[in-house]
Coordinates of C-alpha atoms in Angstrom, one line a residue:
M1 CA -43.0 22.9 -138.3
K2 CA -41.4 23.4 -141.7
G3 CA -41.5 27.1 -141.4
A4 CA -40.2 27.1 -137.8
G5 CA -37.4 24.8 -138.8
E6 CA -36.4 27.0 -141.7
N7 CA -36.4 30.1 -139.5
L8 CA -34.3 28.4 -136.8
R9 CA -31.8 27.1 -139.3
A10 CA -31.5 30.5 -140.8
A11 CA -31.0 32.1 -137.4
F12 CA -28.3 29.7 -136.4
A13 CA -26.5 30.2 -139.7
Q14 CA -26.6 33.9 -139.2
A15 CA -25.1 33.5 -135.7
G16 CA -22.3 31.3 -137.1
Q17 CA -23.7 28.1 -135.5
E18 CA -24.9 26.5 -138.7
H19 CA -23.1 23.2 -137.8
V20 CA -25.9 22.5 -135.3
F21 CA -28.1 21.5 -138.3
A22 CA -25.3 19.7 -140.3
F23 CA -27.0 16.3 -140.1
W24 CA -30.5 17.7 -140.8
D25 CA -31.0 15.9 -144.1
H26 CA -30.1 12.5 -142.4
L27 CA -32.6 12.8 -139.6
D28 CA -36.0 11.3 -139.4
Q29 CA -39.1 13.3 -138.3
G30 CA -38.6 12.5 -134.7
G31 CA -34.9 13.4 -134.8
R32 CA -35.7 16.7 -136.5
E33 CA -38.3 17.5 -133.8
N34 CA -35.8 16.8 -131.0
L35 CA -33.2 19.1 -132.6
L36 CA -35.7 21.9 -133.1
R37 CA -36.9 21.6 -129.5
D38 CA -33.3 22.0 -128.3
A39 CA -32.5 24.8 -130.7
A40 CA -35.7 26.7 -129.8
E41 CA -34.5 26.9 -126.2
I42 CA -31.4 28.9 -127.1
D43 CA -31.4 32.7 -127.1
L44 CA -28.7 33.2 -129.8
E45 CA -28.3 36.8 -129.0
E46 CA -27.6 36.0 -125.3
L47 CA -25.3 33.2 -126.3
T48 CA -23.3 35.4 -128.6
L49 CA -22.7 37.9 -125.8
L50 CA -21.7 35.1 -123.4
V51 CA -19.2 33.7 -125.9
R52 CA -17.7 37.2 -126.3
E53 CA -17.4 37.6 -122.5
H54 CA -16.3 34.2 -121.4
V55 CA -14.6 32.3 -124.2
A56 CA -11.6 34.7 -124.5
A57 CA -11.2 34.5 -120.7
V58 CA -11.1 30.7 -120.3
G59 CA -9.3 29.8 -117.2
P60 CA -9.6 30.5 -113.4
D61 CA -12.2 33.1 -112.5
H62 CA -10.2 35.8 -110.8
R63 CA -12.9 37.6 -108.9
D64 CA -12.1 40.9 -107.3
L65 CA -12.0 40.2 -103.6
R66 CA -10.8 43.6 -102.4
D67 CA -12.4 45.4 -99.5
L68 CA -14.4 42.4 -98.2
Q69 CA -16.0 42.8 -94.8
P70 CA -18.2 40.5 -92.8
A71 CA -21.9 40.9 -93.5
P72 CA -24.0 42.4 -90.7
L73 CA -26.6 39.9 -89.5
I74 CA -29.6 39.7 -87.3
A75 CA -28.3 37.5 -84.5
R76 CA -30.4 35.0 -82.6
P77 CA -31.5 36.0 -79.1
E78 CA -29.1 33.5 -77.5
N79 CA -26.3 35.0 -79.4
G80 CA -27.0 38.6 -78.5
G81 CA -30.0 39.4 -80.7
D82 CA -32.9 41.5 -79.4
P83 CA -35.6 39.2 -78.1
T84 CA -38.2 41.9 -78.6
A85 CA -37.3 42.3 -82.3
W86 CA -37.6 38.5 -82.7
A87 CA -41.0 38.4 -81.1
R88 CA -42.2 41.4 -83.2
A89 CA -40.9 39.6 -86.3
R90 CA -42.8 36.4 -85.4
D91 CA -46.0 38.3 -85.0
A92 CA -45.6 40.0 -88.4
G93 CA -44.7 36.7 -90.1
E94 CA -47.7 35.0 -88.6
D95 CA -50.0 37.8 -89.9
A96 CA -48.5 37.4 -93.4
L97 CA -49.1 33.7 -93.3
R98 CA -52.7 34.1 -92.2
A99 CA -53.2 36.6 -95.0
G100 CA -51.9 34.1 -97.6
R101 CA -49.0 36.3 -98.7
V102 CA -46.3 33.6 -98.8
A103 CA -45.6 30.8 -101.3
A104 CA -43.2 27.9 -101.0
F105 CA -40.6 27.3 -103.7
T106 CA -38.4 24.2 -103.9
V107 CA -35.5 24.0 -106.3
A108 CA -35.6 20.3 -107.2
G109 CA -33.9 19.8 -110.5
G110 CA -31.3 17.3 -109.4
Q111 CA -31.0 13.6 -109.6
G112 CA -29.7 11.4 -106.8
T113 CA -26.6 10.4 -108.7
R114 CA -24.1 11.3 -105.9
L115 CA -26.2 9.2 -103.6
G116 CA -26.2 6.2 -105.8
F117 CA -29.9 6.8 -106.4
D118 CA -31.2 6.8 -110.0
A119 CA -34.3 9.0 -109.5
P120 CA -35.1 12.6 -108.7
K121 CA -33.4 13.6 -105.4
G122 CA -36.7 14.7 -103.9
T123 CA -37.9 11.1 -104.0
F124 CA -35.0 9.9 -101.8
P125 CA -36.1 8.3 -98.5
V126 CA -34.6 10.4 -95.7
T127 CA -36.4 10.2 -92.3
P128 CA -35.0 8.0 -89.5
L129 CA -37.9 5.6 -89.0
K130 CA -40.6 5.9 -91.7
A131 CA -38.1 6.5 -94.5
K132 CA -40.3 9.4 -95.8
T133 CA -38.9 11.0 -98.9
L134 CA -37.7 14.6 -99.0
F135 CA -40.8 15.6 -101.0
Q136 CA -43.1 14.1 -98.4
V137 CA -41.3 15.9 -95.6
F138 CA -41.8 19.2 -97.3
A139 CA -45.4 18.4 -98.2
E140 CA -46.2 17.6 -94.5
K141 CA -44.5 20.8 -93.3
I142 CA -46.5 22.9 -95.8
M143 CA -49.7 21.1 -94.9
A144 CA -49.2 21.6 -91.2
V145 CA -48.5 25.3 -91.5
S146 CA -51.4 25.7 -93.9
D147 CA -53.8 24.0 -91.5
Y148 CA -52.5 25.9 -88.5
F149 CA -53.0 29.3 -90.1
G150 CA -56.1 28.3 -92.0
V151 CA -55.0 29.3 -95.5
P152 CA -53.8 27.3 -98.5
I153 CA -50.1 27.7 -99.2
P154 CA -49.2 27.1 -102.8
W155 CA -46.0 25.0 -103.5
F156 CA -44.0 25.8 -106.6
I157 CA -41.5 23.1 -107.5
M158 CA -38.8 23.6 -110.1
T159 CA -37.8 20.4 -111.9
S160 CA -35.4 19.8 -114.8
T161 CA -35.9 18.3 -118.2
D162 CA -34.2 15.2 -116.9
N163 CA -36.5 14.6 -113.9
D164 CA -39.7 16.5 -114.7
G165 CA -41.7 13.5 -115.8
A166 CA -40.5 11.3 -113.0
T167 CA -41.3 14.0 -110.4
R168 CA -44.8 14.6 -111.6
E169 CA -45.5 10.8 -111.7
F170 CA -44.1 10.5 -108.2
F171 CA -46.6 13.1 -106.9
E172 CA -49.5 11.5 -108.8
S173 CA -48.7 8.1 -107.4
H174 CA -48.7 9.5 -103.9
R175 CA -51.8 11.6 -104.5
N176 CA -49.9 14.8 -103.9
F177 CA -49.4 13.8 -100.3
S178 CA -53.0 14.9 -99.7
L179 CA -52.2 18.5 -100.8
P180 CA -54.8 20.1 -103.1
P181 CA -53.6 19.6 -106.7
D182 CA -54.2 23.2 -107.6
D183 CA -51.8 24.2 -104.9
I184 CA -48.8 22.3 -106.4
V185 CA -47.3 23.9 -109.5
F186 CA -44.4 22.4 -111.4
I187 CA -42.1 24.5 -113.5
T188 CA -39.1 23.4 -115.5
Q189 CA -35.6 24.8 -115.2
G190 CA -34.1 26.5 -118.3
R191 CA -31.1 25.1 -120.1
M192 CA -28.0 26.5 -121.8
P193 CA -25.8 25.0 -124.5
A194 CA -22.2 24.0 -123.9
V195 CA -19.7 25.6 -126.3
D196 CA -16.1 24.7 -127.2
F197 CA -13.2 27.1 -126.7
E198 CA -13.9 28.7 -130.0
G199 CA -17.5 29.5 -129.1
S200 CA -19.1 26.8 -131.2
I201 CA -22.2 24.9 -129.8
L202 CA -21.4 21.3 -129.0
M203 CA -23.6 18.5 -130.2
Q204 CA -24.5 15.6 -128.0
S205 CA -25.6 13.6 -131.0
K206 CA -26.8 14.3 -134.5
E207 CA -30.2 15.3 -133.2
R208 CA -29.5 16.7 -129.7
I209 CA -27.5 19.7 -128.6
A210 CA -25.3 19.4 -125.5
M211 CA -27.5 21.2 -123.0
S212 CA -27.2 21.6 -119.2
P213 CA -29.3 23.3 -116.5
D214 CA -28.7 27.1 -116.2
G215 CA -28.0 26.9 -112.5
H216 CA -30.0 27.6 -109.4
G217 CA -30.1 31.3 -110.4
G218 CA -32.0 30.2 -113.4
S219 CA -34.9 29.5 -111.0
L220 CA -35.8 33.3 -111.1
R221 CA -36.1 33.3 -114.9
A222 CA -38.1 30.0 -114.7
L223 CA -40.6 31.6 -112.2
V224 CA -41.2 34.4 -114.6
R225 CA -41.2 32.6 -117.9
S226 CA -43.5 29.8 -116.7
G227 CA -46.1 32.3 -115.5
A228 CA -45.6 31.3 -111.9
T229 CA -45.1 34.9 -110.6
E230 CA -48.3 35.9 -112.4
M231 CA -50.2 33.2 -110.6
M232 CA -48.7 34.4 -107.4
R233 CA -49.7 38.0 -108.1
D234 CA -53.3 36.8 -108.8
R235 CA -53.4 35.0 -105.4
G236 CA -52.1 38.0 -103.5
I237 CA -48.7 36.5 -102.8
D238 CA -45.8 38.9 -102.4
A239 CA -43.1 36.7 -100.6
I240 CA -41.5 33.5 -101.9
S241 CA -39.8 31.0 -99.5
Y242 CA -36.9 29.6 -101.5
F243 CA -35.2 26.4 -100.4
Q244 CA -33.3 23.5 -102.1
V245 CA -34.6 20.0 -102.1
D246 CA -31.7 18.3 -100.2
N247 CA -32.3 19.7 -96.7
P248 CA -35.1 18.0 -94.7
L249 CA -34.6 20.3 -91.7
V250 CA -35.5 23.5 -93.5
Q251 CA -38.4 25.5 -92.1
C252 CA -40.4 26.0 -95.2
M253 CA -42.6 28.7 -93.6
D254 CA -40.7 30.4 -90.8
P255 CA -42.7 33.2 -89.2
E256 CA -39.7 35.0 -87.7
F257 CA -37.8 35.0 -91.0
I258 CA -40.8 36.2 -92.9
G259 CA -41.4 38.9 -90.3
F260 CA -37.8 40.3 -90.5
H261 CA -38.0 40.2 -94.3
L262 CA -41.3 42.1 -94.5
E263 CA -40.5 44.6 -91.6
G264 CA -37.1 45.4 -93.3
A265 CA -38.8 46.0 -96.7
S266 CA -36.2 43.6 -98.0
E267 CA -36.3 42.4 -101.6
M268 CA -34.2 39.4 -100.8
S269 CA -33.4 37.9 -97.4
S270 CA -31.1 35.0 -96.5
K271 CA -30.5 32.7 -93.6
I272 CA -27.0 31.8 -92.3
V273 CA -25.5 29.4 -89.9
A274 CA -22.3 30.0 -88.0
K275 CA -19.4 28.1 -89.7
T276 CA -18.1 25.3 -87.5
Y277 CA -14.5 25.6 -88.8
P278 CA -12.7 28.1 -91.1
G279 CA -12.6 25.9 -94.2
E280 CA -16.1 24.7 -94.1
K281 CA -17.4 24.3 -97.7
V282 CA -20.2 26.9 -97.6
G283 CA -20.5 30.2 -99.3
Q284 CA -19.6 33.2 -97.1
F285 CA -21.8 36.3 -96.7
C286 CA -19.8 39.5 -97.0
V287 CA -20.1 43.2 -97.8
Q288 CA -18.2 44.6 -100.7
N289 CA -18.4 48.2 -101.9
G290 CA -21.6 48.6 -99.9
H291 CA -23.3 45.6 -101.4
L292 CA -24.2 42.3 -99.8
V293 CA -22.5 39.4 -101.6
V294 CA -21.8 35.7 -101.2
I295 CA -18.3 34.5 -101.9
E296 CA -17.9 30.8 -102.6
Y297 CA -15.6 29.0 -100.2
S298 CA -13.2 28.1 -103.0
D299 CA -12.7 31.8 -103.8
M300 CA -12.1 33.0 -100.3
P301 CA -8.4 33.7 -99.7
D302 CA -6.8 31.8 -96.8
E303 CA -6.0 35.0 -94.9
L304 CA -9.7 35.9 -94.8
T305 CA -11.0 32.4 -94.3
N306 CA -8.8 32.0 -91.2
A307 CA -9.1 35.6 -89.9
L308 CA -10.2 35.9 -86.2
K309 CA -11.8 38.7 -84.2
S310 CA -10.3 40.0 -81.0
D311 CA -12.3 37.4 -79.0
G312 CA -10.9 34.6 -81.0
A313 CA -14.1 33.9 -83.0
L314 CA -14.0 33.7 -86.8
K315 CA -14.3 37.1 -88.5
F316 CA -16.0 35.6 -91.5
R317 CA -18.4 33.2 -90.0
A318 CA -21.8 33.7 -91.8
G319 CA -22.2 30.5 -93.9
S320 CA -24.8 30.3 -96.7
V321 CA -27.3 27.4 -96.5
A322 CA -29.4 28.3 -99.6
I323 CA -32.5 29.5 -97.7
H324 CA -33.9 32.7 -99.0
L325 CA -37.0 34.9 -99.0
L326 CA -37.6 36.8 -102.2
N327 CA -40.0 39.6 -102.9
R328 CA -42.3 38.5 -105.8
A329 CA -42.0 41.9 -107.6
F330 CA -38.2 41.6 -107.3
V331 CA -38.2 38.2 -108.9
E332 CA -40.3 39.6 -111.7
R333 CA -37.8 42.4 -112.2
I334 CA -34.8 40.2 -112.2
G335 CA -36.2 37.1 -113.8
G336 CA -37.8 39.1 -116.7
A337 CA -34.9 41.6 -117.1
C338 CA -33.8 42.7 -120.5
S339 CA -31.1 45.1 -119.3
D340 CA -27.7 44.0 -118.0
A341 CA -28.2 46.2 -114.9
N342 CA -31.0 44.0 -113.7
Q343 CA -29.9 40.6 -114.9
L344 CA -28.1 37.9 -113.0
P345 CA -24.6 37.3 -114.4
F346 CA -23.8 34.1 -116.1
H347 CA -20.7 32.2 -114.9
G348 CA -18.6 30.1 -117.3
A349 CA -17.5 26.7 -115.9
V350 CA -14.8 24.8 -117.7
K351 CA -15.9 21.2 -118.0
K352 CA -15.4 17.9 -119.9
V353 CA -18.4 17.5 -122.2
P354 CA -18.8 14.5 -124.5
F355 CA -19.8 15.5 -128.0
I356 CA -19.8 14.4 -131.7
D357 CA -17.4 16.0 -134.1
R358 CA -18.2 17.5 -137.4
S359 CA -18.0 14.1 -139.0
G360 CA -20.5 12.6 -136.5
N361 CA -18.0 10.6 -134.5
A362 CA -18.5 10.4 -130.7
V363 CA -15.7 12.0 -128.6
R364 CA -15.2 11.5 -124.9
P365 CA -12.6 14.1 -123.9
T366 CA -10.0 13.3 -121.3
Q367 CA -9.4 17.0 -120.6
P368 CA -11.8 20.0 -120.2
N369 CA -13.0 21.0 -123.6
A370 CA -16.0 23.2 -123.1
L371 CA -17.7 26.0 -121.2
K372 CA -21.1 25.5 -119.5
F373 CA -23.0 28.6 -118.4
E374 CA -24.9 28.9 -115.2
M375 CA -26.4 31.5 -112.8
F376 CA -26.2 31.6 -109.0
V377 CA -29.3 32.7 -107.1
F378 CA -27.1 34.6 -104.5
D379 CA -25.9 36.9 -107.3
A380 CA -29.3 38.6 -106.9
L381 CA -28.3 39.9 -103.5
P382 CA -26.3 42.9 -104.8
L383 CA -29.3 43.8 -107.0
A384 CA -31.8 43.7 -104.2
N385 CA -33.0 46.7 -102.1
H386 CA -32.5 46.4 -98.3
P387 CA -31.2 42.7 -98.3
I388 CA -30.9 41.3 -94.8
V389 CA -29.2 38.3 -93.3
V390 CA -30.8 36.3 -90.4
E391 CA -29.1 33.8 -88.2
T392 CA -30.5 30.3 -87.8
R393 CA -29.5 27.3 -85.7
R394 CA -27.6 24.7 -87.7
S395 CA -29.0 22.0 -85.4
H396 CA -32.6 23.2 -86.1
E397 CA -32.4 23.9 -89.8
F398 CA -29.5 22.5 -91.8
S399 CA -28.7 18.8 -92.3
P400 CA -28.6 18.2 -96.0
V401 CA -28.3 15.0 -98.0
K402 CA -25.6 15.5 -100.7
N403 CA -23.1 12.7 -100.5
A404 CA -23.4 8.9 -100.3
E405 CA -21.1 8.7 -97.3
G406 CA -19.3 11.0 -94.9
L407 CA -20.4 14.6 -94.3
D408 CA -23.9 15.6 -95.5
S409 CA -24.8 12.0 -96.2
P410 CA -28.0 10.1 -95.4
R411 CA -26.5 8.9 -92.1
T412 CA -25.5 12.4 -90.9
S413 CA -28.9 13.8 -92.0
R414 CA -30.8 11.1 -90.1
E415 CA -28.7 11.9 -87.1
G416 CA -29.4 15.6 -87.5
Q417 CA -33.1 14.9 -87.6
I418 CA -32.9 12.7 -84.4
R419 CA -30.9 15.5 -82.7
L420 CA -33.5 18.0 -83.5
A421 CA -36.3 15.7 -82.2
T422 CA -34.2 15.2 -79.1
A423 CA -33.8 19.0 -78.6
W424 CA -37.6 19.4 -78.9
L425 CA -38.2 16.7 -76.3
K426 CA -35.6 18.2 -73.9
H427 CA -37.3 21.6 -74.4
A428 CA -40.6 20.0 -73.5
G429 CA -39.1 18.7 -70.3
A430 CA -38.7 15.0 -71.3
A431 CA -35.8 13.1 -69.6
L432 CA -33.6 11.3 -72.1
T433 CA -30.4 9.4 -71.8
L434 CA -27.9 10.4 -74.5
D435 CA -24.6 8.8 -75.6
K436 CA -21.4 10.7 -76.0
E437 CA -22.4 11.8 -79.5
G438 CA -25.6 13.5 -78.0
L439 CA -27.9 10.8 -79.5
P440 CA -30.6 8.8 -77.7
P441 CA -30.4 5.0 -77.6
S442 CA -33.3 4.7 -80.0
A443 CA -34.4 6.5 -83.1
I444 CA -36.9 9.3 -82.9
E445 CA -39.0 10.8 -85.7
I446 CA -41.5 13.6 -85.3
S447 CA -43.8 14.2 -88.3
P448 CA -44.6 17.9 -89.0
L449 CA -48.2 16.9 -88.9
F450 CA -47.7 16.3 -85.1
A451 CA -45.8 19.5 -84.6
F452 CA -44.0 21.9 -87.0
S453 CA -42.3 24.0 -84.4
E454 CA -40.6 23.6 -81.0
E455 CA -43.3 25.5 -79.2
Q456 CA -46.1 23.5 -80.8
F457 CA -44.3 20.3 -79.9
S458 CA -44.1 21.3 -76.3
Q459 CA -47.9 21.9 -76.2
R460 CA -48.7 18.6 -77.8
W461 CA -46.2 16.6 -75.8
H462 CA -47.7 17.9 -72.5
A463 CA -51.1 16.9 -73.7
L464 CA -50.1 13.3 -74.4
H465 CA -51.3 10.8 -71.7
P466 CA -49.7 8.4 -71.2
K467 CA -46.3 9.5 -72.5
P468 CA -44.6 7.2 -75.0
D469 CA -41.6 5.1 -74.0
L470 CA -38.4 7.1 -74.8
D471 CA -36.2 4.0 -74.6
A472 CA -37.7 2.5 -77.8
D473 CA -38.0 3.8 -81.3
L474 CA -40.5 6.7 -81.2
Y475 CA -42.6 8.0 -84.0
L476 CA -45.0 10.9 -83.5
G477 CA -47.2 11.6 -86.4

């Protein structure tokens, strides 16, 4: 420890960041170990380059938005897509699942703070009747698909330093939701230090550096650095199903999506939903200079956001829902990249960051005082060969839990789950009475263990004798 501490202190001094260890002589052994752990996470060479690139340019990020065009997409059959192509993709995806070529990957580093929930967001109860947590919903979907195709599906879960311990304990207390322990792999997201507008690392306390997660794009580095991609390679996995923890409707293992991805030799594929109104707060898939890109809603100029086609439909309508398929070899190339040509770019975000000054006094700034660095996973799209975009139905796959109230809240997500269950029942021929909002008089919840797809639900519904009462709360599990 002594040698490592001396080497780190020397390296930070050489990088002009010697103040990080200013209180070293006043720390006890535990404090020194905390500081060394934080310092060891920092790639000083990388940080120096980021400071040079971003600190001098503090202010709004003026991204070049010239020559943006709507991204081409594979439309659903009901929206003009080729039914034969969708059937062929489904067959290819099912073959890949039977062959054990696909892994699930959940980005779950967040806390439930915005929900008023002091725990990992994945532990938030979300279903309409049984109040199953997000993690349990995904576990049941993975288990159902695994049982159906007769192959174990490994589930990789990216936590953060803030919620890793609590997440692991949650899974242990729930016995991994009956999934084999060897098929659940936790990895921890990387962190980056905050710096002031002079490029100096900020200290949270005398023994802790002001660190923050490196963004959802950091998930690619985490997969490589943790050894997860090596584990996948050993298991014959070449496709990774990426989804975020806050969306209980996501199809963790979608045969059609997998099939399009593999048939198109795509290194990164993405799902979209049609925007419901011009200013909806979702990223926008576009093509720029021949490359597929995602432009954040806040960066899209009004004239493009509101642009219409000749038929009156939105010109830029392909909204991002953070559902991707990634080729494992592509993740290895991007996540382990040493050259700028293959690396995801870091973005600098101007924030208010509490810190201690050089005298050790705590400071809570009232104005933005620092830069945080993060990567976005969709920035991998321009680096991917043959990226594709596939349309999905919002009602069938996107009803996230992000806010305590209003849009994307627990209430709207529960309603979204009930609407999907209602659609499945109607597809199966069940007669339901719906109110003016399109909801049945009672709550409905369908466990993935009963059916993980609309087609499977129809088969199992028709096999039920007698049929359940649709005028009362209905749980099928």
